mmCIF file of C-alpha atoms in Angstrom:
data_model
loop_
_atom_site.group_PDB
_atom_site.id
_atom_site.type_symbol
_atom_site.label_atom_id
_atom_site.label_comp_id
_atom_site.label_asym_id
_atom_site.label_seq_id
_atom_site.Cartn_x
_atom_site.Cartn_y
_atom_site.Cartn_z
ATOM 1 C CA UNK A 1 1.448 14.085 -35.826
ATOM 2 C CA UNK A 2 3.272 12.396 -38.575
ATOM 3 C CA UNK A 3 4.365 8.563 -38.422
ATOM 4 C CA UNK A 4 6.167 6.457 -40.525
ATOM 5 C CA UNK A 5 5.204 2.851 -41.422
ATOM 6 C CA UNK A 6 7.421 0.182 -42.530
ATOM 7 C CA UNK A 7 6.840 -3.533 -43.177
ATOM 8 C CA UNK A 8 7.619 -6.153 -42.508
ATOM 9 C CA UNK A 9 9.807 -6.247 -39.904
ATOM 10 C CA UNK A 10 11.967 -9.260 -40.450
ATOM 11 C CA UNK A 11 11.989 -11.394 -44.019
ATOM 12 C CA UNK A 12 13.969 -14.041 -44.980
ATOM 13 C CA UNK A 13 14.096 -14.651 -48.661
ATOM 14 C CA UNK A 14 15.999 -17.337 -50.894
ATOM 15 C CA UNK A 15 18.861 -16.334 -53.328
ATOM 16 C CA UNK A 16 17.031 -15.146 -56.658
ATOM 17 C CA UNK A 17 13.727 -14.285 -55.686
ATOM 18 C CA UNK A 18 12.088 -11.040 -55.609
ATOM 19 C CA UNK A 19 11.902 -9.002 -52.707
ATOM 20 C CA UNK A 20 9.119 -5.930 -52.116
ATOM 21 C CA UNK A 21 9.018 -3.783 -49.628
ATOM 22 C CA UNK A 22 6.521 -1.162 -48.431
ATOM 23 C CA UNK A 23 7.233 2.191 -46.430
ATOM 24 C CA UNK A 24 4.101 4.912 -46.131
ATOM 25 C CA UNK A 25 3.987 8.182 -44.372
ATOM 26 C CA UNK A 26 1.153 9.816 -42.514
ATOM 27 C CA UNK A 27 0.502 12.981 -41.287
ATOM 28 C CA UNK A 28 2.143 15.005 -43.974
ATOM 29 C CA UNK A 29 2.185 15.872 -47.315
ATOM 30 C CA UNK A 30 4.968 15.833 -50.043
ATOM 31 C CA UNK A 31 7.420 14.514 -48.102
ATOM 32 C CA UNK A 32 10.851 13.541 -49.212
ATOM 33 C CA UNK A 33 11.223 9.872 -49.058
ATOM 34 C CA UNK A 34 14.369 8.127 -48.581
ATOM 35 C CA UNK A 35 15.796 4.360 -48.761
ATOM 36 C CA UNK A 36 19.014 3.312 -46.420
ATOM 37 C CA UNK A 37 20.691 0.189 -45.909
ATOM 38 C CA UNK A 38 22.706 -0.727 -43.200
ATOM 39 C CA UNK A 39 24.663 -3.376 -43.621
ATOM 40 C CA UNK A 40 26.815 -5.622 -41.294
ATOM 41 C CA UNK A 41 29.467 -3.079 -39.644
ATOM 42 C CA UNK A 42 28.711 -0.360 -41.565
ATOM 43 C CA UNK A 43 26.754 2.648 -41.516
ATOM 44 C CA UNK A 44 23.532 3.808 -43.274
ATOM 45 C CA UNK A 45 24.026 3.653 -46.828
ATOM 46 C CA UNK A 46 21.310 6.188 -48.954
ATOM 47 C CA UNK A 47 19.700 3.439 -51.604
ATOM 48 C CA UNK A 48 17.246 6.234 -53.263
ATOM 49 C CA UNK A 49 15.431 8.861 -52.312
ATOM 50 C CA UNK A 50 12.112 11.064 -54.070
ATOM 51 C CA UNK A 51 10.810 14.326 -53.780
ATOM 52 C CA UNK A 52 7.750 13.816 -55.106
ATOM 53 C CA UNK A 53 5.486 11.004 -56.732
ATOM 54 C CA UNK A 54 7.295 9.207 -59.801
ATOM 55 C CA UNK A 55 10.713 11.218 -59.261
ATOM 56 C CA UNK A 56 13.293 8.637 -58.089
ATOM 57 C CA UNK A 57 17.058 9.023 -57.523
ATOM 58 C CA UNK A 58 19.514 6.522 -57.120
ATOM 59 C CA UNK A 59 22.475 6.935 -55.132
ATOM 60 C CA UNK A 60 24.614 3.409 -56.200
ATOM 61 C CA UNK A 61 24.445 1.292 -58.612
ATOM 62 C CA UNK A 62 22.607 -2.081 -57.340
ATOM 63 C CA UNK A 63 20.340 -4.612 -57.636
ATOM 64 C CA UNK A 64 17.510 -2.892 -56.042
ATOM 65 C CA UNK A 65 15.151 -0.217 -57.384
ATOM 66 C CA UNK A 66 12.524 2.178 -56.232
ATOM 67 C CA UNK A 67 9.293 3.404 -57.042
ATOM 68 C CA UNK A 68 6.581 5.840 -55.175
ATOM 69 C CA UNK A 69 3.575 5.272 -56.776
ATOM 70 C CA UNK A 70 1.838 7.372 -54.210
ATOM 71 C CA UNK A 71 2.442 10.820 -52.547
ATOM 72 C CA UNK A 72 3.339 9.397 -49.157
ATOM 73 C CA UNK A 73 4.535 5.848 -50.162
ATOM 74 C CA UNK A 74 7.636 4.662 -51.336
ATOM 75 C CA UNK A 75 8.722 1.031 -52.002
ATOM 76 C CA UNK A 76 12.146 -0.928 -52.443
ATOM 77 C CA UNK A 77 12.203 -3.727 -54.848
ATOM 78 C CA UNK A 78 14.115 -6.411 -56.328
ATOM 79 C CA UNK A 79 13.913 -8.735 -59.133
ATOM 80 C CA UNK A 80 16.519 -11.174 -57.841
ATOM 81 C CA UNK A 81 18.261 -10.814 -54.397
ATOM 82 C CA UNK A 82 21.714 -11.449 -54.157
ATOM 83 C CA UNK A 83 23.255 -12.651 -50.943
ATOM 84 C CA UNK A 84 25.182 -9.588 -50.487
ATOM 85 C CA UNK A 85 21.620 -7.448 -50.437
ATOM 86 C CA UNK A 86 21.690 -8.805 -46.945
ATOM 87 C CA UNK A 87 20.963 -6.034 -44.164
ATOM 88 C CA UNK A 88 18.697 -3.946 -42.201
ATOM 89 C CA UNK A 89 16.405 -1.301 -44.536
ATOM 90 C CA UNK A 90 15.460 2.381 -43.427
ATOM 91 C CA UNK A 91 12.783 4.344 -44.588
ATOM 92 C CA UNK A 92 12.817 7.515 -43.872
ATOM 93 C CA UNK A 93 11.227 10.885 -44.441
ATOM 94 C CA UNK A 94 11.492 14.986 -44.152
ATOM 95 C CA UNK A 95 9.916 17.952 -45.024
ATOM 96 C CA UNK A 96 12.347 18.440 -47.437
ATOM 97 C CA UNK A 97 12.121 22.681 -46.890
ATOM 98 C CA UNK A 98 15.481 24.066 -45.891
ATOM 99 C CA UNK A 99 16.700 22.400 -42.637
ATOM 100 C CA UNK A 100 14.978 19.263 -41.839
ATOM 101 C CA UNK A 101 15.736 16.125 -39.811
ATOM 102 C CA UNK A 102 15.038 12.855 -41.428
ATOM 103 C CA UNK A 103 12.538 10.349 -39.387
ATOM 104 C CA UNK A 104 13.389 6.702 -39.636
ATOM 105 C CA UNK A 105 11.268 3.427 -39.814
ATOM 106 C CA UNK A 106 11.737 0.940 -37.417
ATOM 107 C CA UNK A 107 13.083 -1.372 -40.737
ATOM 108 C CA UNK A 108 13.474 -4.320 -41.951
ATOM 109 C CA UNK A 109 16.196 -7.087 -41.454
ATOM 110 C CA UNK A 110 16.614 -9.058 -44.598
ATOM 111 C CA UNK A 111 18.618 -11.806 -44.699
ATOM 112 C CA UNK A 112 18.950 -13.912 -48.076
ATOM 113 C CA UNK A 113 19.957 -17.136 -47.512
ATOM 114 C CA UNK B 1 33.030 7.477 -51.207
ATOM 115 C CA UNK B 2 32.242 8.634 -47.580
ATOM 116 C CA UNK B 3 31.757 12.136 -47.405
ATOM 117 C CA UNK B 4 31.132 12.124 -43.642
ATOM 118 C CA UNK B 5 33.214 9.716 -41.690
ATOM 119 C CA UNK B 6 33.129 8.534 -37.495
ATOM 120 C CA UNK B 7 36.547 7.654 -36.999
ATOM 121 C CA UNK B 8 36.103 5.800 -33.762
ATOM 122 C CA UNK B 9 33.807 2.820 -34.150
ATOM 123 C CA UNK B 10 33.493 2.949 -30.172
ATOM 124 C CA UNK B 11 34.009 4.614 -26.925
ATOM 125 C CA UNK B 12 33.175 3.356 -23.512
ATOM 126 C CA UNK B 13 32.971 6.274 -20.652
ATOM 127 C CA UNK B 14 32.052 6.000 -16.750
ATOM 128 C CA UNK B 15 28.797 7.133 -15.798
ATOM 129 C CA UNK B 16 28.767 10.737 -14.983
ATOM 130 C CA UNK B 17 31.401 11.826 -16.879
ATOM 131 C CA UNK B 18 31.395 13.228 -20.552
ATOM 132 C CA UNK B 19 30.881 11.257 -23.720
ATOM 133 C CA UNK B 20 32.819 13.288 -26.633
ATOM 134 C CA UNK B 21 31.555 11.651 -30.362
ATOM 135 C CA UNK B 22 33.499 12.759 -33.294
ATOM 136 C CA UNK B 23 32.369 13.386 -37.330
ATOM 137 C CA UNK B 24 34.542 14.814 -40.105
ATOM 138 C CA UNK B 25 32.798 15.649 -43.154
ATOM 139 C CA UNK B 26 34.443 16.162 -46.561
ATOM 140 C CA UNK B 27 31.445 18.024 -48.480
ATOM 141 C CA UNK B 28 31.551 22.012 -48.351
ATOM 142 C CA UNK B 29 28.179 22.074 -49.715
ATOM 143 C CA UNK B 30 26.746 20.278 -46.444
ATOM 144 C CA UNK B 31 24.933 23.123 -44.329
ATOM 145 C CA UNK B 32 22.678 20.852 -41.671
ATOM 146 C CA UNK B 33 24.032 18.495 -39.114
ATOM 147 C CA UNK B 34 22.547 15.905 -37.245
ATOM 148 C CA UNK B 35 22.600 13.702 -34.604
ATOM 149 C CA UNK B 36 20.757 10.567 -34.472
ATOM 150 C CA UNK B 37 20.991 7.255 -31.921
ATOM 151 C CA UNK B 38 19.988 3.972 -32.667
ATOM 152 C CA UNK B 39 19.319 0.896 -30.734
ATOM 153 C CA UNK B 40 19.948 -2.571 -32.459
ATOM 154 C CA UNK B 41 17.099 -3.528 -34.516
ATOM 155 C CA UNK B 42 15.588 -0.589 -34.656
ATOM 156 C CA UNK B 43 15.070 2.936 -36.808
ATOM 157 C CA UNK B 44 17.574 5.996 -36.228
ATOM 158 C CA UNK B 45 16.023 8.600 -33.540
ATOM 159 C CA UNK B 46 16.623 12.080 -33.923
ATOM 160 C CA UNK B 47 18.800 13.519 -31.389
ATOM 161 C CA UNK B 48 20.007 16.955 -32.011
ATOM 162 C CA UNK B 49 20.900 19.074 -34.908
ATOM 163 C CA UNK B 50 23.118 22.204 -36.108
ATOM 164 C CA UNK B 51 23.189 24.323 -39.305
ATOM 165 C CA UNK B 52 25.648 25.889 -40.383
ATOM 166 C CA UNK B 53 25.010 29.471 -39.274
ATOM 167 C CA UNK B 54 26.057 28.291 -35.775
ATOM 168 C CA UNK B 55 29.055 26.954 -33.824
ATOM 169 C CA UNK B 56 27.400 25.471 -31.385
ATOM 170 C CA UNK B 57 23.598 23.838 -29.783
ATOM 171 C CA UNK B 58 22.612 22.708 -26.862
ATOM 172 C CA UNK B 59 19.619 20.514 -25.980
ATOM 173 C CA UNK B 60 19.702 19.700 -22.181
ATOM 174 C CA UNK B 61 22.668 17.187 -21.934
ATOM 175 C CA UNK B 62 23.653 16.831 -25.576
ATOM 176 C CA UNK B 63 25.190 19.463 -27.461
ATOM 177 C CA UNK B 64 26.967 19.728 -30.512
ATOM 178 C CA UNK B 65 29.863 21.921 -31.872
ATOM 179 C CA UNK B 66 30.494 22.985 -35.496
ATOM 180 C CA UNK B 67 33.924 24.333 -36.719
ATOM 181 C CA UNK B 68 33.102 24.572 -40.239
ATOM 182 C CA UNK B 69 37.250 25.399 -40.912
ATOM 183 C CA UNK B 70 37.979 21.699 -39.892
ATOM 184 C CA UNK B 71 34.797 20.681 -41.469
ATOM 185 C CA UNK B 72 34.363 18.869 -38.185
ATOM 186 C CA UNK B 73 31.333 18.550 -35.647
ATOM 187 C CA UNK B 74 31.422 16.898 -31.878
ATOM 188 C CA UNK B 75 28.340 15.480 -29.930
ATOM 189 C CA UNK B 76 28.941 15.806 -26.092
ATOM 190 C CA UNK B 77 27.175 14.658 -23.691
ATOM 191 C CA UNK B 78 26.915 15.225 -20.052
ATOM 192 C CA UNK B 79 26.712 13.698 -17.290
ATOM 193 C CA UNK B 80 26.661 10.340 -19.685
ATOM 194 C CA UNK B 81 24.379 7.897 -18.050
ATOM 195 C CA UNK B 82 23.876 4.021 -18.701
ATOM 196 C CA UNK B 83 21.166 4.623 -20.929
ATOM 197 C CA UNK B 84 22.676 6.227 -23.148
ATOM 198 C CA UNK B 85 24.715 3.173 -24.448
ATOM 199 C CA UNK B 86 23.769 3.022 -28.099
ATOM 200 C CA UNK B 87 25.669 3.410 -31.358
ATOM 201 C CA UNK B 88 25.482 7.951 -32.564
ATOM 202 C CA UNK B 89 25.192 8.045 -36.343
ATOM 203 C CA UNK B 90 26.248 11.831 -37.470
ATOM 204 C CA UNK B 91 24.446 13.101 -40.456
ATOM 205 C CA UNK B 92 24.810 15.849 -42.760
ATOM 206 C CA UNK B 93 22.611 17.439 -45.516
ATOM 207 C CA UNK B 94 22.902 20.122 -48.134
ATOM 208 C CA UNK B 95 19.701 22.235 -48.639
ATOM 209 C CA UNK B 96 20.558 23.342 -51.955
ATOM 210 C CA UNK B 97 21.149 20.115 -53.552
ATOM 211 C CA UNK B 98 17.452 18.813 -51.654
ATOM 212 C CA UNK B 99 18.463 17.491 -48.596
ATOM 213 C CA UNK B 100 19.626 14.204 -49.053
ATOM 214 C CA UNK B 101 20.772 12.943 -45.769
ATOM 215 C CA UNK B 102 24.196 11.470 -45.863
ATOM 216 C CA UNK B 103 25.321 9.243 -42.679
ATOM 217 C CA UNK B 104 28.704 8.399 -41.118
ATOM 218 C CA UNK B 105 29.624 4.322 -40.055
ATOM 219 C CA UNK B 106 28.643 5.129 -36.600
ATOM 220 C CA UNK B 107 30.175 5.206 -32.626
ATOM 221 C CA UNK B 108 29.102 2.586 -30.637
ATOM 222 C CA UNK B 109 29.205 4.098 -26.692
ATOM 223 C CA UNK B 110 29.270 1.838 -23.703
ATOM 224 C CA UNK B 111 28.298 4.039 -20.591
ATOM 225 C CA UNK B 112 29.653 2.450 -17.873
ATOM 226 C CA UNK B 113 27.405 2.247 -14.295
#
């Protein structure tokens, strides 16, 4: 069966610094891979999301980028967090083959102080 | 630009009776629906899903209604019970643009014992 990895959990980063995190899929192969924010109040946001190693699109305009360096792995980054990149971060991934539900991480709270 | 919307940001029902939970969508290209729930602090769960071939699916309490004129869908549930008390994210996709899953703000539901 497939399962979804994401880490860490909680991460509490200053103002400026960079921020890394990991999401990796098992159980399947050439998954679509997707990045969601949810921020205070809202709902989930789509950050990026890949259909295949290298190929990343971006959904807004932000201070946070993407990369899949790997087939089933897909990481958010950030040179410099801004407060306002505050919020809890999905992976997710699908088949990506005609209708397909998305499975979600269990995510990551950031807060930037 | 929120191309599907939840227009009620919560609902609280009595136990035993039905939940109704509300999406619009603005997209015309969107052809998969989706249900998800999600507990605080942790990842989306998939909860039950329509395309757009159908008006209507039904998964043992839950089931969800598509009028694709309105460009509206509904999640019911019933009988609602206490544990179902979570905030319902609606989704929608488009298969031809590569299934990029695209999430309302969310309904908070209170089931009341």
């Amino acid at each position: 069966s497939q399962t979804i990895h994401q880490w860490p959990a909680t991460l509490v980063q200053p103002v400026g610094s960079p921020l890394s995190l990991e999401c990796t899929v098992e159980g399947t192969s050439n998954p679509n891979l997707y990045w969601y924010r949810q921020a205070a109040g809202r709902g989930l946001q789509l950050l990026f999301y890949s259909v295949g190693i290298g190929q990343i699109s971006s959904e807004v305009p932000q201070n946070l980028s993407a990369s899949r360096p790997q087939d089933r792995q897909f990481i958010l980054s950030s040179k410099k967090l801004l407060l306002s990149d505050s919020g809890f971060y999905l992976c997710a991934w699908s088949g990506g083959v005609g209708w397909d539900e998305a499975f979600f991480g269990q995510g990551t709270r950031l807060t930037v102080v | 630009d929120q191309q599907v919307k939840q227009n009620s940001p919560s609902l609280s029902v009595q136990e035993g009776r039905i939940s109704i939970l509300n999406c619009d969508y603005t997209n015309s290209m969107f052809d998969y629906f989706l249900w998800y729930k999600k507990y605080p602090a942790e990842g989306p769960t998939f909860l039950i899903s329509i395309s757009s071939i159908k008006d209507k699916n039904e998964d043992g309490r839950f089931t969800v209604f598509l009028n694709k004129s309105a460009k509206h869908l509904s999640l019911h549930i019933v009988p609602s019970q206490p544990g179902d008390s979570a905030v319902y994210f609606c989704a929608a996709s488009a298969s031809s643009t590569g299934n990029q899953f695209y999430f309302g703000t969310g309904t908070s539901l209170t089931v009341i014992p």
